[in-house]
Coordinates of C-alpha atoms in Angstrom, one line a residue:
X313 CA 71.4 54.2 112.3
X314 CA 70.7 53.6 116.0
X315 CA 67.9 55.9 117.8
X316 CA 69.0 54.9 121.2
X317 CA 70.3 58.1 122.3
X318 CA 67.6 61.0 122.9
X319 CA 67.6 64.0 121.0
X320 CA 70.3 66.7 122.4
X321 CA 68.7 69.9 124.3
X322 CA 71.1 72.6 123.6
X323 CA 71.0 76.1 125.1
X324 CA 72.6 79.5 123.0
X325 CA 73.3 82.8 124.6
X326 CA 73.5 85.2 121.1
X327 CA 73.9 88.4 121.4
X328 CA 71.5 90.8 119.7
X329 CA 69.6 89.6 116.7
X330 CA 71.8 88.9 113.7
X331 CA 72.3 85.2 112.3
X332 CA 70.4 83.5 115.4
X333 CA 68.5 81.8 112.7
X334 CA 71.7 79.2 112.4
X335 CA 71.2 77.6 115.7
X336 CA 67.9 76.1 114.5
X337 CA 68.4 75.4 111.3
X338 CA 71.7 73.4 112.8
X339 CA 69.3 71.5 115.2
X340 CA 66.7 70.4 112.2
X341 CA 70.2 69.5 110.3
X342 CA 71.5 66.5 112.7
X343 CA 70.4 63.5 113.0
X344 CA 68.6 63.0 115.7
X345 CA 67.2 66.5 115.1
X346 CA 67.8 68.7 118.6
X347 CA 66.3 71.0 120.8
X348 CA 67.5 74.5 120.7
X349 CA 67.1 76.5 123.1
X350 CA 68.6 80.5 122.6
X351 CA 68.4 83.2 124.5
X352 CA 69.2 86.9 123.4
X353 CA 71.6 88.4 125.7
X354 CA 71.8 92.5 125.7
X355 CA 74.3 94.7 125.4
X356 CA 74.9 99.0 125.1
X357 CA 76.2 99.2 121.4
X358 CA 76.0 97.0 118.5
X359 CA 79.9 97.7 117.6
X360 CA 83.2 95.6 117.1
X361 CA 85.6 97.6 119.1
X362 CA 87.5 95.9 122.3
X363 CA 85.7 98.4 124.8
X364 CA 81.6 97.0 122.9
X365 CA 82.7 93.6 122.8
X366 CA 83.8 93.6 126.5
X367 CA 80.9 94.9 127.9
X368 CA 78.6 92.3 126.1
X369 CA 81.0 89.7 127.1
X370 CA 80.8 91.0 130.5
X371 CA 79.7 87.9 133.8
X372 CA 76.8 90.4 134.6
X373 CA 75.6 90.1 130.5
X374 CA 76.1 86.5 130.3
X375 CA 74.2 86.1 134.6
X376 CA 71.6 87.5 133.3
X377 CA 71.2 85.6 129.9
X378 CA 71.7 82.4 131.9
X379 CA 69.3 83.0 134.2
X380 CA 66.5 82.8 131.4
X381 CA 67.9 79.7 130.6
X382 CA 67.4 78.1 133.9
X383 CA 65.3 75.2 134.4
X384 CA 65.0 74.4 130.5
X385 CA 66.3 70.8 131.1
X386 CA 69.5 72.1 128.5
X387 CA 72.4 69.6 128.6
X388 CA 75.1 72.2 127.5
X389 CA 75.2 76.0 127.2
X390 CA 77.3 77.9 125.1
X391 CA 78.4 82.2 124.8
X392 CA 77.7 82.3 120.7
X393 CA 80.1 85.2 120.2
X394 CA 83.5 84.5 119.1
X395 CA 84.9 88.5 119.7
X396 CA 83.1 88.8 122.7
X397 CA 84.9 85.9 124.6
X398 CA 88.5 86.4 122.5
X399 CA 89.2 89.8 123.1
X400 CA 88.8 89.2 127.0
X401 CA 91.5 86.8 126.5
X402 CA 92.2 83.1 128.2
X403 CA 91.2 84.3 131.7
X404 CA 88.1 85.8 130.4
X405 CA 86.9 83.1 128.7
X406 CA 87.7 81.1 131.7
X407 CA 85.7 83.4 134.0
X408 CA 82.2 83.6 131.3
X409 CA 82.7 79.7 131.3
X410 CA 82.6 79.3 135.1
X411 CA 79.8 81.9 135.5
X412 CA 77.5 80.1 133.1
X413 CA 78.9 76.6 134.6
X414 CA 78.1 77.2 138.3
X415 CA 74.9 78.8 137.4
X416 CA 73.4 76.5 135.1
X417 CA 75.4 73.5 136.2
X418 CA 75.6 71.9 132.7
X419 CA 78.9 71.9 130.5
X420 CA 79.6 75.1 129.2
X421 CA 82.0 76.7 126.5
X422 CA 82.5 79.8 124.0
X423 CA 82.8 80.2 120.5
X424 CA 86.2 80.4 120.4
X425 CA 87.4 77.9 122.7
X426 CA 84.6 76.1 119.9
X427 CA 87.4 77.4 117.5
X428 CA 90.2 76.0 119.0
X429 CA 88.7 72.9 119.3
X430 CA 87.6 72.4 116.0
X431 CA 90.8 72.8 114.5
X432 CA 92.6 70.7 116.3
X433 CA 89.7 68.2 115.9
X434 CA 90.5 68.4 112.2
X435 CA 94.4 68.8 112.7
X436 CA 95.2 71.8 111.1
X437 CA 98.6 73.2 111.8
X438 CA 98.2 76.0 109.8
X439 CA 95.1 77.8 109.1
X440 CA 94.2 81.6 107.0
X441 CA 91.2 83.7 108.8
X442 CA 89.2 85.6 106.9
X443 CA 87.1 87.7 109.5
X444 CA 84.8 90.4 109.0
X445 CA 85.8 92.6 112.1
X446 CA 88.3 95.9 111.8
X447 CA 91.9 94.6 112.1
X448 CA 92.6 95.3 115.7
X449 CA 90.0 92.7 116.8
X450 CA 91.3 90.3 114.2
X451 CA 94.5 90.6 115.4
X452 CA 92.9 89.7 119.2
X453 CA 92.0 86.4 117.1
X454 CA 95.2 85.5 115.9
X455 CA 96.6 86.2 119.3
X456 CA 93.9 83.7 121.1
X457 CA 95.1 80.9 118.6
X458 CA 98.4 81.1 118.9
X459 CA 97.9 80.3 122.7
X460 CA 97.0 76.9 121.1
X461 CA 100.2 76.9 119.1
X462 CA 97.7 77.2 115.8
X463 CA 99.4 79.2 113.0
X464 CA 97.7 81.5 111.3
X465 CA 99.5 81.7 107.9
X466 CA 96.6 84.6 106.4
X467 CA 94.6 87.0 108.2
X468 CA 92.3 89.1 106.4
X469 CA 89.8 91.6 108.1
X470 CA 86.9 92.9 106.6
X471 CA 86.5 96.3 108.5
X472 CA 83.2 95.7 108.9
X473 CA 81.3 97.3 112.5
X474 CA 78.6 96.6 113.5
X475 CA 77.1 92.5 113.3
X476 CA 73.3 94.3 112.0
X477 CA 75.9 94.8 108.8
X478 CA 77.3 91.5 109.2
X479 CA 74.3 89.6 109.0
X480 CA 73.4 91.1 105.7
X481 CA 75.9 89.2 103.7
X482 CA 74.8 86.8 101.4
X483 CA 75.7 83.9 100.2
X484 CA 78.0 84.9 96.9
X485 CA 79.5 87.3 99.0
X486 CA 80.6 84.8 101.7
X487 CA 81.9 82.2 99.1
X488 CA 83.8 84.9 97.4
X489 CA 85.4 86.2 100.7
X490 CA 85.9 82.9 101.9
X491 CA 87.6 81.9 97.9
X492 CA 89.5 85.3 98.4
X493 CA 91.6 84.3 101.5
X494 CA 92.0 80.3 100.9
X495 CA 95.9 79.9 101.0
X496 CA 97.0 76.5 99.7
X497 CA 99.2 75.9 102.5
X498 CA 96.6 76.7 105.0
X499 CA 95.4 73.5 106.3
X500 CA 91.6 74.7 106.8
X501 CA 89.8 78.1 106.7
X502 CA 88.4 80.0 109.5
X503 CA 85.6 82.3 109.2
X504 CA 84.7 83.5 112.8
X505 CA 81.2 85.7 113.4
X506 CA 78.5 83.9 114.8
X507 CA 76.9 87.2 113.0
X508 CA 77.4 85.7 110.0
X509 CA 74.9 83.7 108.2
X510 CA 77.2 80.4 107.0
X511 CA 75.4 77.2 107.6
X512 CA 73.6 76.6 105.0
X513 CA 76.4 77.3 102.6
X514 CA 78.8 74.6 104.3
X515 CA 79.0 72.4 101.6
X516 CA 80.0 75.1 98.5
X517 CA 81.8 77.0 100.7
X518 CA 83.9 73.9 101.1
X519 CA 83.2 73.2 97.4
X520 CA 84.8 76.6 96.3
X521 CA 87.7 76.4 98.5
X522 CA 88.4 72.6 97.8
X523 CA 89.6 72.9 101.9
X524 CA 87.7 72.4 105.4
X525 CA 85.9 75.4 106.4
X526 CA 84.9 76.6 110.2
X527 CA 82.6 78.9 110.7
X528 CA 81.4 80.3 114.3
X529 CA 78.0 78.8 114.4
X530 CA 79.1 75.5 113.0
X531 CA 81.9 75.2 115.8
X532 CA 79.4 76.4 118.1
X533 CA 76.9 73.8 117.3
X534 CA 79.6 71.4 117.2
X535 CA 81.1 72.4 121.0
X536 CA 77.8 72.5 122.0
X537 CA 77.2 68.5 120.9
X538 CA 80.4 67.5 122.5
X539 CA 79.9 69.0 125.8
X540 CA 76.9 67.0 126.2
X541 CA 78.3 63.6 124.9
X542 CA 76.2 63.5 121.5
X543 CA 78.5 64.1 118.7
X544 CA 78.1 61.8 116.0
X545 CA 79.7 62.1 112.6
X546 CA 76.8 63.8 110.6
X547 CA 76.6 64.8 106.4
X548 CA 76.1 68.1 105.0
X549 CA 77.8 70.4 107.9
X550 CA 81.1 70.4 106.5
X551 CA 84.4 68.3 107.0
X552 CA 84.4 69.2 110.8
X553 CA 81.4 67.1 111.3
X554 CA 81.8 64.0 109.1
X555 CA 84.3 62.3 111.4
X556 CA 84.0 62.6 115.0
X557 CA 87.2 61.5 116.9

């Protein structure tokens, strides 16, 4: 393996304190390992309802979150919330990436633009989502996809509110949801929280389902790499990583 290229220096605005403890777990997981760098952005209530996640996806949350990431010599930056940049729809996630772009001047991208990516970086046609928002925001999820003419043959919501409740969920529970909403004519299986803890469970979640499994703070991580020009095809982080086109 070649060492030539220095070790990435990636920036994360998360919102809250829920599964933040993926970002560096991801960094000590790649090869070369890389520098994380995340910042906690703020919001007024810990709730996954259109009006909650707006707000926290709001330019003036994500300004201020990027300006405590400025001047930390970060190659990329990306917003780590996958409902707080889909419910605000394409010219929302446009406007958070342009905000964070023209103030930190480094690549920049959402969760799930991450998401859209990531599937067609594995070309799936047809995916199932098994999310753990109330169905209304689900729905918002499917909707973003199909802007990207990705079908979503299964949806399945959770219900749940709140990420604090999210970030509970262990690992048998996770596998089993995941097992739950695999459809054998789904191409891969979206999982998309960046609440939820899912990275080191890559592997037997893919195990269990027997089909390639994205989860938000893999396709963060992933986005994240690519922005800055170090992708390279890495073992352990699921089918997503392990070829890299």
């Amino acid at each position: 393996m070649s060492h030539t290229s220095a070790p990435a220096r990636l920036g994360f605005l998360y919102p809250g304190h829920a599964a933040e403890d993926d970002y560096p777990l991801l960094g000590s997981m790649v090869e070369p390992p890389a520098q994380v760098t995340l910042v906690h952005t703020e919001f007024l209530e810990d709730a996954h309802t259109v009006e909650a996640l707006s707000e926290m996806g709001s330019v003036s949350r994500l300004s201020k979150g990027a300006e405590a990431l400025a001047g930390s010599a970060i190659e990329s930056v990306m917003w780590t919330s996958t409902s707080a940049s889909f419910v605000l729809g394409l010219d929302g996630i446009r406007q958070q990436i342009d905000t964070l772009e023209k103030l930190l001047r480094v690549p920049a991208s959402t969760t799930a633009m991450a998401f859209a990516r990531a599937v067609k970086a594995i070309d799936a046609g047809k995916v199932a989502i098994a999310a753990t928002y109330p169905e209304d925001v689900a729905q918002r999820f499917r909707e973003f996809l199909n802007h990207f003419d990705i079908e979503v043959v299964h949806l399945a919501s959770r219900g749940i509110e709140t990420a604090a409740e999210v970030s509970t969920l262990e690992k048998d529970e996770v596998i089993n949801f995941a097992l739950a909403n695999t459809r054998n004519h789904a191409d891969a299986l979206l999982i998309p929280d960046t609440a939820l803890h899912s990275v080191a469970w890559l592997t037997d979640l893919e195990k269990a389902t027997g089909k390639p499994v994205l989860t938000a703070n893999q396709v963060s991580f992933w986005e994240a790499l690519r922005l800055c020009g170090k992708l390279t095809p890495q073992s352990g982080l699921g089918r997503l990583f392990e070829s890299v086109p």
